[in-house]
Amino acid sequence: MRIRDVRATTVTVPLEAPLRHSNGAHWGRFVRTIVEVETDDGRLGVGEMGGGGESAEAAFRALKPYLLGHDPFDLTALQFKIMNPTASLYNNRTQLHAAIEFACLDLVGQKLGVPVYQLLGGKVRDRVPFASYLFFRYPGEGGEPEVRTPEQLVAHASELKRRHGFTVHKLKGGVFPPDYELDCYRALAEAFPQDRLRYDPNAALSVEEAVRFGRAIADLNNDYYEDPTWGLNGMRRVRERVAVPLATNTVVVSFEQLAANILQPAVDVVLLDTTFWGGVRACLKAAAVCETFQLSVSVHSSGELGVQLATMLHLGALLPNLVFPADAHYHHLTDDIIVGGKLPYVDGAIAVPAGPGLGVQVDPEKLARYADLYREVGGYMYDRDPGRPEWYPLVPNTRWADPSLPGLPLDERVTRP
Ligand code: MG
């Protein structure tokens, strides 16, 4: 089995509503690149990467000289061919490699007639549990209400819990002043006393603000406190002064950073992302290092469609040390590009696909439809907020409520709408 062709297609799939975060927003849709790897025996493996557009598609085309004729079974060779760590000064192919690795794992699984989890050690669970991923949202085009006040947030979480069965709630913060978000977080704790919580302001807080916030939530049912501040040293200073476990998907995303975190601990929970780490196999290797040093792991979401979700499900199925439910943006999507539509949540979990390879197939009609939509509407600026276009954050962000800033609507200056 040899690779004969590689195709990358940018798609955009609508979200129920724009999702706000500390840097800006997801503007009501996700932009993703779907990668199809075709072999000389007529098989089609699929991969996925965040973002897209001409430059992403060109980056995959530029890998063809490395990939054409390559045997998808040769996964270690693939990694060194396109992601040699000593060449990483000159290229940045980690995420490209991840997408190609997903497709190769899919091809190998198809060829052998087994699911990806079976190739990589066998599953230890049939379903992967997920947290509800709560965002402050602008109103959706389909009439979905704004999520902004504590009452709206609790109503939104209640609806997600009713529909999908979540018992863990993650609040994506860093949007409003910390005291306001503290009110929101405590409102969730009060509304769902049996459930667990996690807060992630995307590293927007100063160390001192992060310590203050962390102490103010320490009495609640917290899974962990995710990336309250930026950098290993900042996280280490917070960890010394806050009792809640710290988690990250920003400061430990490579083996070198993982080693640094073991030598001088800064975080307790490493959130493994099949794209950021460079593939499912890299995540398994990182998870094994974490297991050795008794660090907890979970599965991070960088905004997935069904192909990437399948990689997260196989990873989640494989991890003996999946201590916390995974994260997914998936329930905010209105549709998917895989055959059969969106994979369902049952009791807060999604079943691990049992078919050969990744166990999901791209629906050609949906791929074409959402590629057309991308051509029609283009990309968006993830690090800009459509509701306040002139605004950008500092790190740490001290501009929540600065009335002198252009583009900051008056009602964002108050701590409580
Ligand atoms: Mg995060």
Short mmCIF file of C-alpha atoms and ligand atoms in Angstrom, two decimals:
data_model
loop_
_atom_site.label_atom_id
_atom_site.label_comp_id
_atom_site.label_asym_id
_atom_site.label_seq_id
_atom_site.Cartn_x
_atom_site.Cartn_y
_atom_site.Cartn_z
CA MET A 1 0.00 0.00 0.00
CA ARG A 2 1.59 3.26 -1.15
CA ILE A 3 0.36 6.84 -1.06
CA ARG A 4 -0.74 7.96 -4.52
CA ASP A 5 -2.31 11.35 -3.84
CA VAL A 6 -2.97 13.87 -1.08
CA ARG A 7 -5.84 16.37 -1.22
CA ALA A 8 -6.61 19.15 1.24
CA THR A 9 -10.00 20.88 1.25
CA THR A 10 -10.95 23.85 3.39
CA VAL A 11 -14.45 23.76 4.80
CA THR A 12 -16.43 25.96 7.13
CA VAL A 13 -19.25 24.51 9.21
CA PRO A 14 -21.67 26.76 11.12
CA LEU A 15 -21.81 26.89 14.90
CA GLU A 16 -25.06 27.50 16.75
CA ALA A 17 -23.69 30.90 17.78
CA PRO A 18 -20.42 32.88 17.93
CA LEU A 19 -18.28 31.66 20.85
CA ARG A 20 -16.32 34.29 22.78
CA HIS A 21 -12.90 33.76 24.34
CA SER A 22 -10.05 35.81 25.77
CA ASN A 23 -8.45 36.64 22.41
CA GLY A 24 -11.56 37.24 20.33
CA ALA A 25 -14.18 34.79 19.15
CA HIS A 26 -15.12 31.92 16.90
CA TRP A 27 -17.30 33.94 14.56
CA GLY A 28 -20.20 31.54 14.26
CA ARG A 29 -18.39 28.80 12.35
CA PHE A 30 -15.30 26.65 12.38
CA VAL A 31 -12.80 26.65 9.53
CA ARG A 32 -11.06 23.27 9.14
CA THR A 33 -8.95 21.52 6.54
CA ILE A 34 -10.01 18.02 5.60
CA VAL A 35 -7.14 15.94 4.24
CA GLU A 36 -7.72 12.91 2.03
CA VAL A 37 -4.82 10.52 1.46
CA GLU A 38 -5.36 8.10 -1.42
CA THR A 39 -3.39 4.87 -1.85
CA ASP A 40 -2.51 2.80 -4.90
CA ASP A 41 -4.90 0.05 -3.77
CA GLY A 42 -7.82 2.46 -3.93
CA ARG A 43 -8.23 3.29 -0.25
CA LEU A 44 -8.98 6.73 1.13
CA GLY A 45 -7.70 7.77 4.56
CA VAL A 46 -8.90 10.99 6.18
CA GLY A 47 -7.29 13.58 8.41
CA GLU A 48 -8.21 17.03 9.70
CA MET A 49 -6.42 20.20 10.75
CA GLY A 50 -7.62 23.46 12.27
CA GLY A 51 -7.75 26.53 10.05
CA GLY A 52 -7.54 26.45 6.30
CA GLY A 53 -7.46 28.51 3.16
CA GLU A 54 -5.03 28.65 0.29
CA SER A 55 -1.91 28.67 2.47
CA ALA A 56 -2.95 25.56 4.40
CA GLU A 57 -3.90 23.72 1.23
CA ALA A 58 -0.60 24.75 -0.35
CA ALA A 59 1.30 23.48 2.72
CA PHE A 60 -0.24 20.03 2.23
CA ARG A 61 0.49 20.12 -1.50
CA ALA A 62 4.10 20.97 -0.67
CA LEU A 63 4.36 17.72 1.33
CA LYS A 64 3.61 15.58 -1.73
CA PRO A 65 7.29 14.96 -2.59
CA TYR A 66 7.70 13.53 0.93
CA LEU A 67 4.51 11.50 0.82
CA LEU A 68 3.97 10.08 -2.65
CA GLY A 69 5.11 6.44 -2.63
CA HIS A 70 5.26 6.34 1.18
CA ASP A 71 3.80 3.26 2.91
CA PRO A 72 1.22 4.42 5.50
CA PHE A 73 2.42 1.63 7.82
CA ASP A 74 5.76 3.44 8.13
CA LEU A 75 4.57 5.88 10.76
CA THR A 76 7.89 6.50 12.50
CA ALA A 77 9.57 7.21 9.19
CA LEU A 78 6.68 9.54 8.30
CA GLN A 79 7.26 11.51 11.48
CA PHE A 80 10.97 12.01 10.80
CA LYS A 81 10.41 12.68 7.11
CA ILE A 82 8.17 15.67 7.71
CA MET A 83 8.58 16.64 11.37
CA ASN A 84 12.25 16.11 12.19
CA PRO A 85 12.66 17.98 15.49
CA THR A 86 16.13 19.26 14.64
CA ALA A 87 14.72 20.87 11.49
CA SER A 88 11.88 22.53 13.34
CA LEU A 89 13.69 25.86 13.29
CA TYR A 90 13.06 25.89 9.56
CA ASN A 91 9.60 24.43 9.31
CA ASN A 92 6.53 24.15 11.47
CA ARG A 93 4.95 20.96 10.35
CA THR A 94 3.70 19.48 13.61
CA GLN A 95 0.05 20.09 12.80
CA LEU A 96 0.44 19.07 9.16
CA HIS A 97 2.05 15.85 10.34
CA ALA A 98 -0.83 15.20 12.71
CA ALA A 99 -3.38 15.39 9.90
CA ILE A 100 -1.35 13.05 7.69
CA GLU A 101 -0.79 10.65 10.60
CA PHE A 102 -4.56 10.49 11.23
CA ALA A 103 -5.07 9.55 7.56
CA CYS A 104 -2.30 6.93 7.66
CA LEU A 105 -3.69 5.35 10.84
CA ASP A 106 -7.08 5.32 9.12
CA LEU A 107 -5.55 3.58 6.07
CA VAL A 108 -3.65 1.00 8.13
CA GLY A 109 -6.77 0.21 10.13
CA GLN A 110 -8.81 -0.17 6.95
CA LYS A 111 -6.18 -2.40 5.40
CA LEU A 112 -6.10 -4.69 8.46
CA GLY A 113 -9.83 -4.41 9.14
CA VAL A 114 -9.37 -3.12 12.69
CA PRO A 115 -10.14 0.16 14.50
CA VAL A 116 -7.27 2.57 15.21
CA TYR A 117 -7.48 1.85 18.95
CA GLN A 118 -6.71 -1.77 18.23
CA LEU A 119 -3.57 -0.81 16.30
CA LEU A 120 -2.28 1.18 19.26
CA GLY A 121 -2.75 -1.11 22.24
CA GLY A 122 -6.48 -1.74 22.51
CA LYS A 123 -9.22 0.26 24.15
CA VAL A 124 -9.77 0.37 27.90
CA ARG A 125 -13.24 2.00 27.53
CA ASP A 126 -16.03 1.92 24.95
CA ARG A 127 -17.23 5.47 25.44
CA VAL A 128 -15.33 8.67 26.14
CA PRO A 129 -16.95 11.03 28.65
CA PHE A 130 -17.00 14.76 27.85
CA ALA A 131 -17.49 17.99 29.76
CA SER A 132 -20.01 20.55 28.60
CA TYR A 133 -17.94 23.33 27.10
CA LEU A 134 -19.66 26.57 28.07
CA PHE A 135 -18.86 29.77 26.24
CA PHE A 136 -20.16 33.28 26.54
CA ARG A 137 -21.99 33.44 23.20
CA TYR A 138 -23.35 36.17 21.00
CA PRO A 139 -26.89 35.50 19.73
CA GLY A 140 -26.97 32.86 17.00
CA GLU A 141 -28.36 33.38 13.52
CA GLY A 142 -30.84 30.58 14.15
CA GLY A 143 -32.34 32.47 17.09
CA GLU A 144 -30.15 30.98 19.83
CA PRO A 145 -30.08 33.42 22.74
CA GLU A 146 -27.08 35.36 23.95
CA VAL A 147 -25.12 33.77 26.80
CA ARG A 148 -23.74 36.53 28.95
CA THR A 149 -25.28 36.79 32.40
CA PRO A 150 -25.00 34.16 35.14
CA GLU A 151 -28.71 33.37 34.61
CA GLN A 152 -28.23 32.89 30.84
CA LEU A 153 -25.15 30.75 31.48
CA VAL A 154 -27.00 28.48 33.90
CA ALA A 155 -29.91 28.17 31.45
CA HIS A 156 -27.50 27.28 28.64
CA ALA A 157 -25.71 24.69 30.80
CA SER A 158 -29.05 23.22 31.89
CA GLU A 159 -30.12 22.84 28.27
CA LEU A 160 -26.82 21.15 27.31
CA LYS A 161 -27.10 18.86 30.33
CA ARG A 162 -30.68 17.96 29.42
CA ARG A 163 -29.78 17.30 25.78
CA HIS A 164 -26.42 15.54 26.19
CA GLY A 165 -26.20 14.39 29.81
CA PHE A 166 -23.08 16.29 30.88
CA THR A 167 -22.10 16.13 34.54
CA VAL A 168 -18.95 18.24 34.22
CA HIS A 169 -19.02 21.86 33.07
CA LYS A 170 -16.12 23.84 31.72
CA LEU A 171 -16.46 27.61 31.54
CA LYS A 172 -14.38 29.32 28.88
CA GLY A 173 -13.59 32.65 30.47
CA GLY A 174 -11.20 35.51 29.95
CA VAL A 175 -13.96 37.52 28.27
CA PHE A 176 -15.29 39.66 31.13
CA PRO A 177 -13.59 41.08 34.23
CA PRO A 178 -12.54 38.29 36.61
CA ASP A 179 -14.96 39.21 39.40
CA TYR A 180 -17.85 39.02 36.96
CA GLU A 181 -16.72 35.61 35.70
CA LEU A 182 -16.31 34.49 39.31
CA ASP A 183 -20.02 35.27 39.82
CA CYS A 184 -20.81 33.23 36.69
CA TYR A 185 -18.71 30.28 37.82
CA ARG A 186 -20.19 30.28 41.30
CA ALA A 187 -23.68 30.44 39.76
CA LEU A 188 -22.90 27.21 37.89
CA ALA A 189 -21.68 25.60 41.11
CA GLU A 190 -24.87 26.61 42.85
CA ALA A 191 -27.11 25.40 40.01
CA PHE A 192 -25.36 22.01 39.67
CA PRO A 193 -24.20 21.05 43.16
CA GLN A 194 -23.64 17.40 42.18
CA ASP A 195 -21.61 18.24 39.05
CA ARG A 196 -17.96 19.07 38.64
CA LEU A 197 -16.50 22.27 37.19
CA ARG A 198 -13.46 23.64 35.42
CA TYR A 199 -12.53 27.20 34.48
CA ASP A 200 -10.28 28.20 31.59
CA PRO A 201 -9.61 31.90 30.92
CA ASN A 202 -7.03 31.10 28.20
CA ALA A 203 -4.10 32.50 30.17
CA ALA A 204 -5.65 35.97 30.40
CA LEU A 205 -4.97 36.61 34.09
CA SER A 206 -1.90 38.01 35.79
CA VAL A 207 -0.30 35.69 38.34
CA GLU A 208 -1.73 37.72 41.21
CA GLU A 209 -5.21 37.82 39.68
CA ALA A 210 -4.99 34.07 38.98
CA VAL A 211 -4.07 33.39 42.62
CA ARG A 212 -6.95 35.55 43.83
CA PHE A 213 -9.44 33.81 41.51
CA GLY A 214 -8.07 30.35 42.31
CA ARG A 215 -8.47 30.92 46.04
CA ALA A 216 -12.00 32.23 45.50
CA ILE A 217 -13.11 28.98 43.81
CA ALA A 218 -11.14 26.59 46.03
CA ASP A 219 -14.26 25.54 47.98
CA LEU A 220 -16.08 24.33 44.83
CA ASN A 221 -16.20 20.95 43.04
CA ASN A 222 -13.32 21.80 40.69
CA ASP A 223 -11.77 19.26 38.37
CA TYR A 224 -8.98 21.73 37.72
CA TYR A 225 -8.10 25.33 36.96
CA GLU A 226 -6.94 25.55 33.35
CA ASP A 227 -4.29 27.97 32.08
CA PRO A 228 -5.22 30.85 34.39
CA THR A 229 -1.99 32.62 33.46
CA TRP A 230 0.70 32.45 30.82
CA GLY A 231 3.98 30.52 30.89
CA LEU A 232 5.52 27.71 32.91
CA ASN A 233 6.93 30.13 35.45
CA GLY A 234 3.66 31.99 35.89
CA MET A 235 1.75 28.72 36.27
CA ARG A 236 4.34 27.48 38.76
CA ARG A 237 3.86 30.62 40.89
CA VAL A 238 0.09 30.13 40.84
CA ARG A 239 0.42 26.45 41.68
CA GLU A 240 2.51 27.25 44.75
CA ARG A 241 -0.28 29.42 46.13
CA VAL A 242 -3.55 27.78 45.00
CA ALA A 243 -4.89 24.41 46.17
CA VAL A 244 -6.84 23.57 42.97
CA PRO A 245 -4.97 21.35 40.45
CA LEU A 246 -3.68 23.30 37.45
CA ALA A 247 -4.21 22.06 33.89
CA THR A 248 -2.77 23.24 30.61
CA ASN A 249 -3.08 23.02 26.89
CA THR A 250 -0.69 25.92 26.32
CA VAL A 251 2.51 25.57 28.33
CA VAL A 252 3.05 21.80 28.01
CA VAL A 253 2.45 20.95 24.37
CA SER A 254 5.81 19.38 23.51
CA PHE A 255 8.15 16.78 24.99
CA GLU A 256 10.71 19.39 25.95
CA GLN A 257 8.07 21.32 27.90
CA LEU A 258 6.85 18.07 29.44
CA ALA A 259 10.37 17.33 30.66
CA ALA A 260 10.66 20.85 32.08
CA ASN A 261 7.34 20.39 33.88
CA ILE A 262 8.56 17.16 35.45
CA LEU A 263 11.84 18.67 36.62
CA GLN A 264 10.12 21.79 37.96
CA PRO A 265 6.37 21.10 38.26
CA ALA A 266 4.11 23.88 37.02
CA VAL A 267 0.94 21.96 36.11
CA ASP A 268 -0.81 18.84 37.39
CA VAL A 269 -2.96 17.89 34.39
CA VAL A 270 -1.71 17.78 30.79
CA LEU A 271 -4.48 18.21 28.22
CA LEU A 272 -3.40 16.21 25.18
CA ASP A 273 -4.37 17.55 21.78
CA THR A 274 -4.01 15.17 18.85
CA THR A 275 -3.15 18.10 16.57
CA PHE A 276 -0.95 20.27 18.81
CA TRP A 277 1.23 17.32 19.87
CA GLY A 278 1.62 16.10 16.29
CA GLY A 279 -0.66 13.07 16.23
CA VAL A 280 -2.34 10.32 18.21
CA ARG A 281 0.92 8.44 18.71
CA ALA A 282 2.70 11.49 20.15
CA CYS A 283 -0.18 11.92 22.59
CA LEU A 284 0.13 8.29 23.68
CA LYS A 285 3.85 8.74 24.23
CA ALA A 286 3.24 11.91 26.26
CA ALA A 287 0.51 10.12 28.24
CA ALA A 288 2.97 7.33 29.05
CA VAL A 289 5.49 9.85 30.36
CA CYS A 290 2.73 11.46 32.43
CA GLU A 291 1.67 8.05 33.74
CA THR A 292 5.25 7.32 34.78
CA PHE A 293 5.42 10.54 36.79
CA GLN A 294 1.78 10.29 37.95
CA LEU A 295 0.65 13.43 36.19
CA SER A 296 -2.99 13.36 35.12
CA VAL A 297 -4.05 13.71 31.50
CA SER A 298 -7.19 14.49 29.59
CA VAL A 299 -8.09 15.17 25.96
CA HIS A 300 -8.06 18.75 24.68
CA SER A 301 -10.34 20.19 22.02
CA SER A 302 -9.07 22.72 19.52
CA GLY A 303 -12.40 22.86 17.67
CA GLU A 304 -13.11 19.65 15.83
CA LEU A 305 -15.27 18.19 13.10
CA GLY A 306 -15.97 14.47 13.04
CA VAL A 307 -12.59 13.31 11.74
CA GLN A 308 -10.64 15.06 14.48
CA LEU A 309 -13.27 13.99 16.99
CA ALA A 310 -12.64 10.38 15.95
CA THR A 311 -8.93 10.81 16.76
CA MET A 312 -9.91 12.21 20.18
CA LEU A 313 -12.23 9.26 20.79
CA HIS A 314 -9.59 6.68 19.86
CA LEU A 315 -7.07 8.49 22.08
CA GLY A 316 -9.55 8.67 24.94
CA ALA A 317 -10.30 4.95 24.54
CA LEU A 318 -6.58 4.12 24.76
CA LEU A 319 -5.58 6.15 27.81
CA PRO A 320 -5.46 4.23 31.09
CA ASN A 321 -4.83 7.53 32.87
CA LEU A 322 -7.75 9.51 31.40
CA VAL A 323 -8.56 10.92 34.81
CA PHE A 324 -10.95 13.67 33.66
CA PRO A 325 -13.69 13.78 31.01
CA ALA A 326 -12.47 15.13 27.67
CA ASP A 327 -13.29 18.50 26.14
CA ALA A 328 -15.08 19.03 22.84
CA HIS A 329 -16.51 22.04 21.04
CA TYR A 330 -18.51 19.51 19.03
CA HIS A 331 -21.94 20.17 20.56
CA HIS A 332 -21.79 23.81 19.41
CA LEU A 333 -21.74 22.73 15.74
CA THR A 334 -24.90 22.60 13.65
CA ASP A 335 -23.62 19.84 11.36
CA ASP A 336 -20.65 17.64 10.47
CA ILE A 337 -18.92 16.48 7.30
CA ILE A 338 -18.98 12.77 8.17
CA VAL A 339 -21.38 10.19 6.79
CA GLY A 340 -24.43 9.91 9.03
CA GLY A 341 -24.08 13.40 10.54
CA LYS A 342 -22.94 14.32 14.03
CA LEU A 343 -21.95 11.55 16.43
CA PRO A 344 -24.40 11.62 19.37
CA TYR A 345 -23.67 12.18 23.02
CA VAL A 346 -25.39 9.70 25.34
CA ASP A 347 -25.20 10.40 29.09
CA GLY A 348 -22.38 12.89 28.46
CA ALA A 349 -20.25 10.44 26.48
CA ILE A 350 -19.63 9.51 22.84
CA ALA A 351 -19.13 5.92 21.75
CA VAL A 352 -15.72 5.12 20.29
CA PRO A 353 -16.13 4.33 16.57
CA ALA A 354 -15.79 0.57 16.10
CA GLY A 355 -15.33 0.41 12.31
CA PRO A 356 -11.97 -0.15 10.60
CA GLY A 357 -9.48 2.73 10.82
CA LEU A 358 -10.85 5.90 12.37
CA GLY A 359 -14.33 4.49 11.82
CA VAL A 360 -15.73 7.64 10.23
CA GLN A 361 -16.06 8.48 6.54
CA VAL A 362 -16.24 11.90 4.94
CA ASP A 363 -19.55 12.52 3.19
CA PRO A 364 -18.61 13.88 -0.28
CA GLU A 365 -21.79 15.91 -0.55
CA LYS A 366 -21.22 17.59 2.82
CA LEU A 367 -17.55 18.17 2.04
CA ALA A 368 -18.51 19.92 -1.20
CA ARG A 369 -21.29 21.91 0.48
CA TYR A 370 -19.08 23.26 3.27
CA ALA A 371 -16.15 23.84 0.91
CA ASP A 372 -18.56 25.97 -1.17
CA LEU A 373 -19.60 27.80 1.99
CA TYR A 374 -15.94 28.52 2.76
CA ARG A 375 -15.41 29.89 -0.75
CA GLU A 376 -18.46 32.06 -0.27
CA VAL A 377 -17.73 33.50 3.19
CA GLY A 378 -13.95 32.99 3.63
CA GLY A 379 -12.11 32.82 6.92
CA TYR A 380 -12.36 34.95 10.03
CA MET A 381 -9.93 36.44 12.51
CA TYR A 382 -9.87 34.17 15.55
CA ASP A 383 -8.02 36.83 17.52
CA ARG A 384 -10.60 39.52 16.93
CA ASP A 385 -14.04 39.87 18.47
CA PRO A 386 -16.74 40.87 15.95
CA GLY A 387 -18.61 42.68 18.74
CA ARG A 388 -15.67 44.99 19.46
CA PRO A 389 -13.52 45.02 16.33
CA GLU A 390 -10.87 47.51 17.52
CA TRP A 391 -10.22 45.60 20.73
CA TYR A 392 -7.30 43.32 21.44
CA PRO A 393 -6.10 41.93 24.78
CA LEU A 394 -2.81 42.44 26.55
CA VAL A 395 -1.03 39.52 28.23
CA PRO A 396 -1.92 39.45 31.05
CA ASN A 397 -5.11 41.17 30.06
CA THR A 398 -5.72 44.37 31.98
CA ARG A 399 -8.03 45.91 29.41
CA TRP A 400 -11.34 44.28 30.41
CA ALA A 401 -13.00 47.47 31.47
CA ASP A 402 -10.85 50.33 30.20
CA PRO A 403 -13.40 52.95 29.08
CA SER A 404 -10.80 54.79 27.01
CA LEU A 405 -10.40 51.92 24.56
CA PRO A 406 -11.99 52.31 21.17
CA GLY A 407 -14.50 49.71 20.11
CA LEU A 408 -15.40 48.59 23.60
CA PRO A 409 -19.18 48.82 23.92
CA LEU A 410 -20.37 50.77 26.91
CA ASP A 411 -22.11 47.79 28.49
CA GLU A 412 -18.87 45.80 28.55
CA ARG A 413 -17.34 48.28 30.97
CA VAL A 414 -19.61 47.28 33.82
CA THR A 415 -18.95 44.21 35.87
CA ARG A 416 -22.57 43.11 36.03
CA PRO A 417 -24.99 43.68 33.11
MG MG B 1 -7.59 25.56 27.38
#
